[in-house]
PDB file of C-alpha atoms and ligand atoms in Angstrom:
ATOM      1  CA  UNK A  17      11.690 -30.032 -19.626  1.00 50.00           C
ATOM      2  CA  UNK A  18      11.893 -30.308 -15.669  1.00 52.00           C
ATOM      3  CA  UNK A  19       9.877 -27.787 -13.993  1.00 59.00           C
ATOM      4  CA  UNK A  20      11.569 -25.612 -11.578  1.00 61.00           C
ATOM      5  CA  UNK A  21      11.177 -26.365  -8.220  1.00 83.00           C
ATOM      6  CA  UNK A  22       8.620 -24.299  -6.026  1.00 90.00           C
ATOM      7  CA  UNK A  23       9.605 -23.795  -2.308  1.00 94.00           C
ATOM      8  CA  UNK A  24       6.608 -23.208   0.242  1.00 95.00           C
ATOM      9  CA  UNK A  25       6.413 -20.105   1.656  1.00 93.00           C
ATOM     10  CA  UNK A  26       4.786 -19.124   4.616  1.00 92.00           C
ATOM     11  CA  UNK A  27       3.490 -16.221   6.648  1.00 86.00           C
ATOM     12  CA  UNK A  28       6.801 -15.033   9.556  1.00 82.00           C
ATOM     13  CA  UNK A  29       3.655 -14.211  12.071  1.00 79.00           C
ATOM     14  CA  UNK A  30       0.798 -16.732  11.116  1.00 78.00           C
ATOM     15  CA  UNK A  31      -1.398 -14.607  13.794  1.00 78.00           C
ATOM     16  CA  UNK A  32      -1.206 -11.717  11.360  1.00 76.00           C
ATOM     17  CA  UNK A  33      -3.740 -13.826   8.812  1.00 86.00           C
ATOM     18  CA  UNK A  34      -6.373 -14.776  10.904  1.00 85.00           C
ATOM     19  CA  UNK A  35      -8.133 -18.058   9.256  1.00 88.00           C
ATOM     20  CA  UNK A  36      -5.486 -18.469   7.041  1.00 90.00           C
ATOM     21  CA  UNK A  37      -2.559 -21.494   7.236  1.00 87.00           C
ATOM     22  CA  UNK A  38      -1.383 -22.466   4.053  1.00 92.00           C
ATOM     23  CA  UNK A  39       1.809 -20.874   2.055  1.00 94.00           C
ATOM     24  CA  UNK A  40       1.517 -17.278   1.385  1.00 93.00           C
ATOM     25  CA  UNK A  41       3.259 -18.276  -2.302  1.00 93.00           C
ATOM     26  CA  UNK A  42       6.021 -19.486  -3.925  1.00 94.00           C
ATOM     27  CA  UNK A  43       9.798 -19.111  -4.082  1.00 93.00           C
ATOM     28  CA  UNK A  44      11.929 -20.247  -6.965  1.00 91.00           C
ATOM     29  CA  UNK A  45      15.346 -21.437  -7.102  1.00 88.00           C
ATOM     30  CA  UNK A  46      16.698 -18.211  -9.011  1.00 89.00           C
ATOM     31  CA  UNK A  47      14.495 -15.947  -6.049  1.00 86.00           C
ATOM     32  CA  UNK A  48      11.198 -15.683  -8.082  1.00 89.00           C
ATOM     33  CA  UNK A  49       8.560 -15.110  -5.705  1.00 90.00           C
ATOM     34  CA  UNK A  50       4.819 -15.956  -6.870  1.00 89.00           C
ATOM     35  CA  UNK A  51       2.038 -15.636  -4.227  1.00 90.00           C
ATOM     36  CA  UNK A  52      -0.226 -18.790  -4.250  1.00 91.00           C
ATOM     37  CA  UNK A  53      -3.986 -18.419  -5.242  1.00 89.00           C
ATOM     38  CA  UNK A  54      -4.832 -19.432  -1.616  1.00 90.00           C
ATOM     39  CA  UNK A  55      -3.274 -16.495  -0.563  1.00 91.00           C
ATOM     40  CA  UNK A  56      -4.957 -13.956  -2.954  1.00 89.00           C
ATOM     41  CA  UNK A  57      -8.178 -15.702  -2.530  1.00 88.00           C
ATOM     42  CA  UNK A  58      -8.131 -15.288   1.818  1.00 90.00           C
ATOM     43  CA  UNK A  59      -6.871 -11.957   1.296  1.00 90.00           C
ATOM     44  CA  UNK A  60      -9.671 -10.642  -1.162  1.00 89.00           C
ATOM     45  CA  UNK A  61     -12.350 -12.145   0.909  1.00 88.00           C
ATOM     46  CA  UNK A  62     -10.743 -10.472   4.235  1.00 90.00           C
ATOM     47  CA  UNK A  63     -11.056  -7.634   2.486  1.00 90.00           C
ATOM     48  CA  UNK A  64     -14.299  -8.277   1.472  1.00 90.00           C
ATOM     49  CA  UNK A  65     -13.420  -7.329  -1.829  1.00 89.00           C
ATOM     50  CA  UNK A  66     -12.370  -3.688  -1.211  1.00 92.00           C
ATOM     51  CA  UNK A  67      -9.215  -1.782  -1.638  1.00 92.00           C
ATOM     52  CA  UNK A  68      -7.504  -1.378   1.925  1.00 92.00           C
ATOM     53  CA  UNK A  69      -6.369   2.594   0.889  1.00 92.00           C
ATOM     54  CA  UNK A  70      -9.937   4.152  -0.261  1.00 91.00           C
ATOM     55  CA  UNK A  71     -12.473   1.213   0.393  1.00 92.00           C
ATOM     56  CA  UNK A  72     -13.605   1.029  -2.995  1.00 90.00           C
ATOM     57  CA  UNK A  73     -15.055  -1.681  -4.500  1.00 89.00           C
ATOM     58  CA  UNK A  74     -12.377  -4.194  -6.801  1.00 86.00           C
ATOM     59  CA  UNK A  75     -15.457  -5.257  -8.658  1.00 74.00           C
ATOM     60  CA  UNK A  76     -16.905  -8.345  -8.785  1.00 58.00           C
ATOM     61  CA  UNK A  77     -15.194  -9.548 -12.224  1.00 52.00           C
ATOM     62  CA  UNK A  78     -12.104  -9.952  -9.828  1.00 49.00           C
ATOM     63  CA  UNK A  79     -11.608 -13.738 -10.303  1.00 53.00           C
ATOM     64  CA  UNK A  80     -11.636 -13.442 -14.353  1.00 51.00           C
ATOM     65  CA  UNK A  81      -9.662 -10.286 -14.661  1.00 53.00           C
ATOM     66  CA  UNK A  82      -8.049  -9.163 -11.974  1.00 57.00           C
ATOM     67  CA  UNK A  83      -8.792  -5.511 -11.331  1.00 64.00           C
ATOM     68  CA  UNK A  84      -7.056  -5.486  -7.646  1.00 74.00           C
ATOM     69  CA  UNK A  85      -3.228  -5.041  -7.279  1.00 81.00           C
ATOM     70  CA  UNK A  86      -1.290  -6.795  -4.420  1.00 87.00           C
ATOM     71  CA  UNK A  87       0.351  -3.470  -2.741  1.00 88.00           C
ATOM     72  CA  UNK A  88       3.191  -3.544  -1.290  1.00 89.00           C
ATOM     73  CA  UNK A  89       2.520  -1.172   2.162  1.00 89.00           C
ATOM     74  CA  UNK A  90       6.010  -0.370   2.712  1.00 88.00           C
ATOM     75  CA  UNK A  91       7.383  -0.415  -1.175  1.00 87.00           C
ATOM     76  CA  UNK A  92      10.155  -2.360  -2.273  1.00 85.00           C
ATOM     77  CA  UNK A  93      12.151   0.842  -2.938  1.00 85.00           C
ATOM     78  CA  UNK A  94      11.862   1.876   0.845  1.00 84.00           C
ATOM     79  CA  UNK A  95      12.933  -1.929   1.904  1.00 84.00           C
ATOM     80  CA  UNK A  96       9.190  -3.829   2.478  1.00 86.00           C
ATOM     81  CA  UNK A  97       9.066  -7.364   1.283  1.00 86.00           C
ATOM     82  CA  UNK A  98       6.757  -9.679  -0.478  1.00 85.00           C
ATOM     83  CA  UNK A  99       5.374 -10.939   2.400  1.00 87.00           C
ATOM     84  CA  UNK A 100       2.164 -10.251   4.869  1.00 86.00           C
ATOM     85  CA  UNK A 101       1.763  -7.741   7.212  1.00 84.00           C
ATOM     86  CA  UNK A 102       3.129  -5.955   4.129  1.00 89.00           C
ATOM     87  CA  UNK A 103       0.405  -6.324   1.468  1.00 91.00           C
ATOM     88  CA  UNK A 104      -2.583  -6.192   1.201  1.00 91.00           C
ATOM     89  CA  UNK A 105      -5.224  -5.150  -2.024  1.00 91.00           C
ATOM     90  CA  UNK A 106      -5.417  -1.798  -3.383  1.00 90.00           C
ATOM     91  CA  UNK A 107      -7.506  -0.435  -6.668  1.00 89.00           C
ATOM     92  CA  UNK A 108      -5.844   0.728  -9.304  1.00 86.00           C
ATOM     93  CA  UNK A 109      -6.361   4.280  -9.223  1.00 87.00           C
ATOM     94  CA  UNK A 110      -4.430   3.664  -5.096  1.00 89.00           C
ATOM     95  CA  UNK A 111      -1.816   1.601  -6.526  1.00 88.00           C
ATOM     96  CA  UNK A 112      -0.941   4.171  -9.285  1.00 87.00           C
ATOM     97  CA  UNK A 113      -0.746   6.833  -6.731  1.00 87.00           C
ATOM     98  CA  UNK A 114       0.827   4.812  -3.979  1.00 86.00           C
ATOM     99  CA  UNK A 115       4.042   3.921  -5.964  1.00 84.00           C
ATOM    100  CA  UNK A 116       6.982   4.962  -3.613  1.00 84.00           C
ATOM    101  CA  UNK A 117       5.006   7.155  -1.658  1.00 86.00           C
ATOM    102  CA  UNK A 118       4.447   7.249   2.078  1.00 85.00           C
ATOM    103  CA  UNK A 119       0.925   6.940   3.868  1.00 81.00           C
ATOM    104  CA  UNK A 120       0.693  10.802   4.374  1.00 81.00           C
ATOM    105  CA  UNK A 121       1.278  11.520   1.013  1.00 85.00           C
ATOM    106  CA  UNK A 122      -0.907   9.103  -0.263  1.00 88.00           C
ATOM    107  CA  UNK A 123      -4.166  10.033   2.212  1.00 86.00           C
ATOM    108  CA  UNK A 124      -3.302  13.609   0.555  1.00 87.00           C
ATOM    109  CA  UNK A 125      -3.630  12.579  -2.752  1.00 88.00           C
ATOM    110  CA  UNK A 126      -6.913  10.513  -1.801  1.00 88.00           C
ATOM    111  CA  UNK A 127      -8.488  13.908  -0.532  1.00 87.00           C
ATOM    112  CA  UNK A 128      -7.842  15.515  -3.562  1.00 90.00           C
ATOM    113  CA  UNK A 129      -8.421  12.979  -5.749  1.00 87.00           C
ATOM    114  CA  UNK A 130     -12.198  13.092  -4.353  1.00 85.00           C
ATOM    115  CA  UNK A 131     -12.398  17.156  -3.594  1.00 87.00           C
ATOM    116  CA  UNK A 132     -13.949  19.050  -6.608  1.00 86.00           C
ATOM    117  CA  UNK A 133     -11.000  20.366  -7.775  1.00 88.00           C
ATOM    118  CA  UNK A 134      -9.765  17.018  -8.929  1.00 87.00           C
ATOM    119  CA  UNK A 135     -10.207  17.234 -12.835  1.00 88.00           C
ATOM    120  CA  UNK A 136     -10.068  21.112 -12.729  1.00 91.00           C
ATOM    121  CA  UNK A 137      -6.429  21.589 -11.521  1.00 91.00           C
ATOM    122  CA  UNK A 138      -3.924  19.392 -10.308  1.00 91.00           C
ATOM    123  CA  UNK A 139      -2.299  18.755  -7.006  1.00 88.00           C
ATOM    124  CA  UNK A 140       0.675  20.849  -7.789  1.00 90.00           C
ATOM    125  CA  UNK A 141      -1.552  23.668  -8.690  1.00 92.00           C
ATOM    126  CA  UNK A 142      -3.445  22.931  -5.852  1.00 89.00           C
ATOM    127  CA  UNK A 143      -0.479  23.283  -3.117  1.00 88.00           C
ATOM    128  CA  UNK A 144       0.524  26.473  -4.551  1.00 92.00           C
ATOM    129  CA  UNK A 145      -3.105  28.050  -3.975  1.00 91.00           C
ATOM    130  CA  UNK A 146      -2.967  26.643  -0.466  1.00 88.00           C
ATOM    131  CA  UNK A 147       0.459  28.335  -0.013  1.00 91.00           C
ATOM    132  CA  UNK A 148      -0.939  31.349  -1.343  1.00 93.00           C
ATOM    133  CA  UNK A 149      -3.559  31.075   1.826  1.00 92.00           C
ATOM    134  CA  UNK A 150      -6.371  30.657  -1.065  1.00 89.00           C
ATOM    135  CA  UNK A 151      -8.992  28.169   1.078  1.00 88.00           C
ATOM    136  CA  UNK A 152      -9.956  25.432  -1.783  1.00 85.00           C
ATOM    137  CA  UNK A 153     -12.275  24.289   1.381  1.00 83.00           C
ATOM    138  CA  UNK A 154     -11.252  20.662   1.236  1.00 83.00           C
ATOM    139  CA  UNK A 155     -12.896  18.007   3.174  1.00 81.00           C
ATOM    140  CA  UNK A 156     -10.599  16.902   6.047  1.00 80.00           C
ATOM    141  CA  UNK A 157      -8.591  13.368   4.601  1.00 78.00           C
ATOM    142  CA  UNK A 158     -10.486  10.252   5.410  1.00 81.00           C
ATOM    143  CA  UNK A 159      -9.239   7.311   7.510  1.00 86.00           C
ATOM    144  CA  UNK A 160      -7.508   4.725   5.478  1.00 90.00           C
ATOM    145  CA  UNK A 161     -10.072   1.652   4.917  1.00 91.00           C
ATOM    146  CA  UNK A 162      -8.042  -0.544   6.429  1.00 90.00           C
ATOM    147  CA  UNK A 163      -7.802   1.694   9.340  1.00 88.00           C
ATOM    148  CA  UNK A 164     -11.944   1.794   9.728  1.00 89.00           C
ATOM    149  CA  UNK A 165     -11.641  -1.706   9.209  1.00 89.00           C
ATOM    150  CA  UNK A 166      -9.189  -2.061  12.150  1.00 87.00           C
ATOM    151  CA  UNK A 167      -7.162  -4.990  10.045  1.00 85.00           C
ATOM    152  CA  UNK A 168      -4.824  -4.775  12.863  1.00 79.00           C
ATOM    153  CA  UNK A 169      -1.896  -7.226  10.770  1.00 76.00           C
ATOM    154  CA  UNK A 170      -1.759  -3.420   8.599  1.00 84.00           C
ATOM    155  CA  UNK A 171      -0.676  -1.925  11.477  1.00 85.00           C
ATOM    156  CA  UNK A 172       2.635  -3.096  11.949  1.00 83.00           C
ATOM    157  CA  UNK A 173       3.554  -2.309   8.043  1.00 85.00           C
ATOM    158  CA  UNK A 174       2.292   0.793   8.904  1.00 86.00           C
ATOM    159  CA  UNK A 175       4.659   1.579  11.940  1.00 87.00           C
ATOM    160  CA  UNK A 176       7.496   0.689   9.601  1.00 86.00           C
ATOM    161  CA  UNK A 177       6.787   2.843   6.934  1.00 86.00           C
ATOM    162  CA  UNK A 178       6.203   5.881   9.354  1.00 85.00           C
ATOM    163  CA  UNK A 179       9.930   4.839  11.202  1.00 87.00           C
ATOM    164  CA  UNK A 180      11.742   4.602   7.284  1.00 85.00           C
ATOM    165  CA  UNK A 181       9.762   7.819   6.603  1.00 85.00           C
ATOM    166  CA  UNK A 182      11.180   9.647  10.252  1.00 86.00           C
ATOM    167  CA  UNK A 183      14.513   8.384   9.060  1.00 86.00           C
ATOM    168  CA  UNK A 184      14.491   9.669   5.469  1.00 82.00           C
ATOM    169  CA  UNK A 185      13.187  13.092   7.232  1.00 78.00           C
ATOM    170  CA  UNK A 186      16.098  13.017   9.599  1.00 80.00           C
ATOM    171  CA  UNK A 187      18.545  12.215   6.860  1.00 75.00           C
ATOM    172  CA  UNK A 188      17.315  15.072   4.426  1.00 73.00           C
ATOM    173  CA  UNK A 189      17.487  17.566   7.699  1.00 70.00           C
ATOM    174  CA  UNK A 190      21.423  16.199   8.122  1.00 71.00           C
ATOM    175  CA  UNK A 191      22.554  16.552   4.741  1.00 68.00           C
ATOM    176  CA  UNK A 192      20.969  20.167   4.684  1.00 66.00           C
ATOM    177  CA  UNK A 193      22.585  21.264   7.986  1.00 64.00           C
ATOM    178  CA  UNK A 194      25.732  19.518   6.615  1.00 58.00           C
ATOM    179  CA  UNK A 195      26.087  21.727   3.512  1.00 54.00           C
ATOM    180  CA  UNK A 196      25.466  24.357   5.603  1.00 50.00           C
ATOM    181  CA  UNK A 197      28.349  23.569   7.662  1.00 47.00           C
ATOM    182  CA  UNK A 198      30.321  22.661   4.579  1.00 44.00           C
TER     183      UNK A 198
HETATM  184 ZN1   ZN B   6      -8.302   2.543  -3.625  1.00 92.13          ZN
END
């Protein structure tokens, strides 16, 4: 059987990975996209082995079993690709509650994920309180890790996934005022 062939890829803004020149992974000829071990291995060291959302720990049995997910910043559904500035590692408790979600939403759920009333009632629950102008005293959201961390490469995923979610806002505000009108 002939293996398929593997086409280098490599980083659009090399600058974004500092210390860090080889491909970022590998393309297939039918689009499969793998990223290389290099890659994973830079990136989990840059991070010093802690997920860029909450700064937790991804636990030292990384290299065995992989407990860290390669997040996409801006999701697939809202248009990011494979590549870097757009991933980066999250834990899997981020990951799950990243999905298709934007950065506000997520640094939401993070708060409540670590405020008391996580385990007692659930977010839902929780927004309806707050709407109800019932004070659950939550501590104020914490910086993203990879904010503290200042991995400046982040940033410009970042700026992207605030501009998709302005135009999604902008878009939900123009269908409204067009049924409206309608
Ligand atoms: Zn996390």
């Amino acid at each position: 059987m002939v293996k398929a062939a593997l086409i280098p890829v490599y980083a659009k803004d090399p600058s974004a990975l500092p210390g860090f020149d080889g491909p970022v992974g590998y393309r297939r000829k039918d689009g499969m996209f793998t990223f290389s071990d290099m890659f994973k291995d830079w990136m989990f060291l840059y991070q010093e082995g802690r997920c860029g959302y909450c700064g937790t720990e991804l636990g030292e049995t990384w290299f065995g079993n992989r407990k860290a997910h390669v997040e996409h910043i801006v999701c697939r559904a809202h248009g990011g690709d494979d590549l870097p500035p757009n991933v980066m590692y999250a834990c899997n408790t981020c990951n799950n509650q990243k999905r298709d979600l934007h950065f506000s939403v997520l640094a939401e759920r993070i708060q409540f994920r670590e405020s008391v009333a996580a385990g007692i009632i659930t977010i839902n629950q929780a927004h309806k309180l707050i709407e109800a102008g019932i004070n659950l005293g939550f501590k104020p959201a914490k910086p993203f890790h990879f904010s503290k961390m200042n991995w400046k490469h982040v940033y410009a995923a970042v700026a992207v996934d605030r501009q998709r979610m302005a135009e999604e806002f902008n878009l939900s505000i123009s269908e409204k005022s067009h049924v409206k009108q309608s």
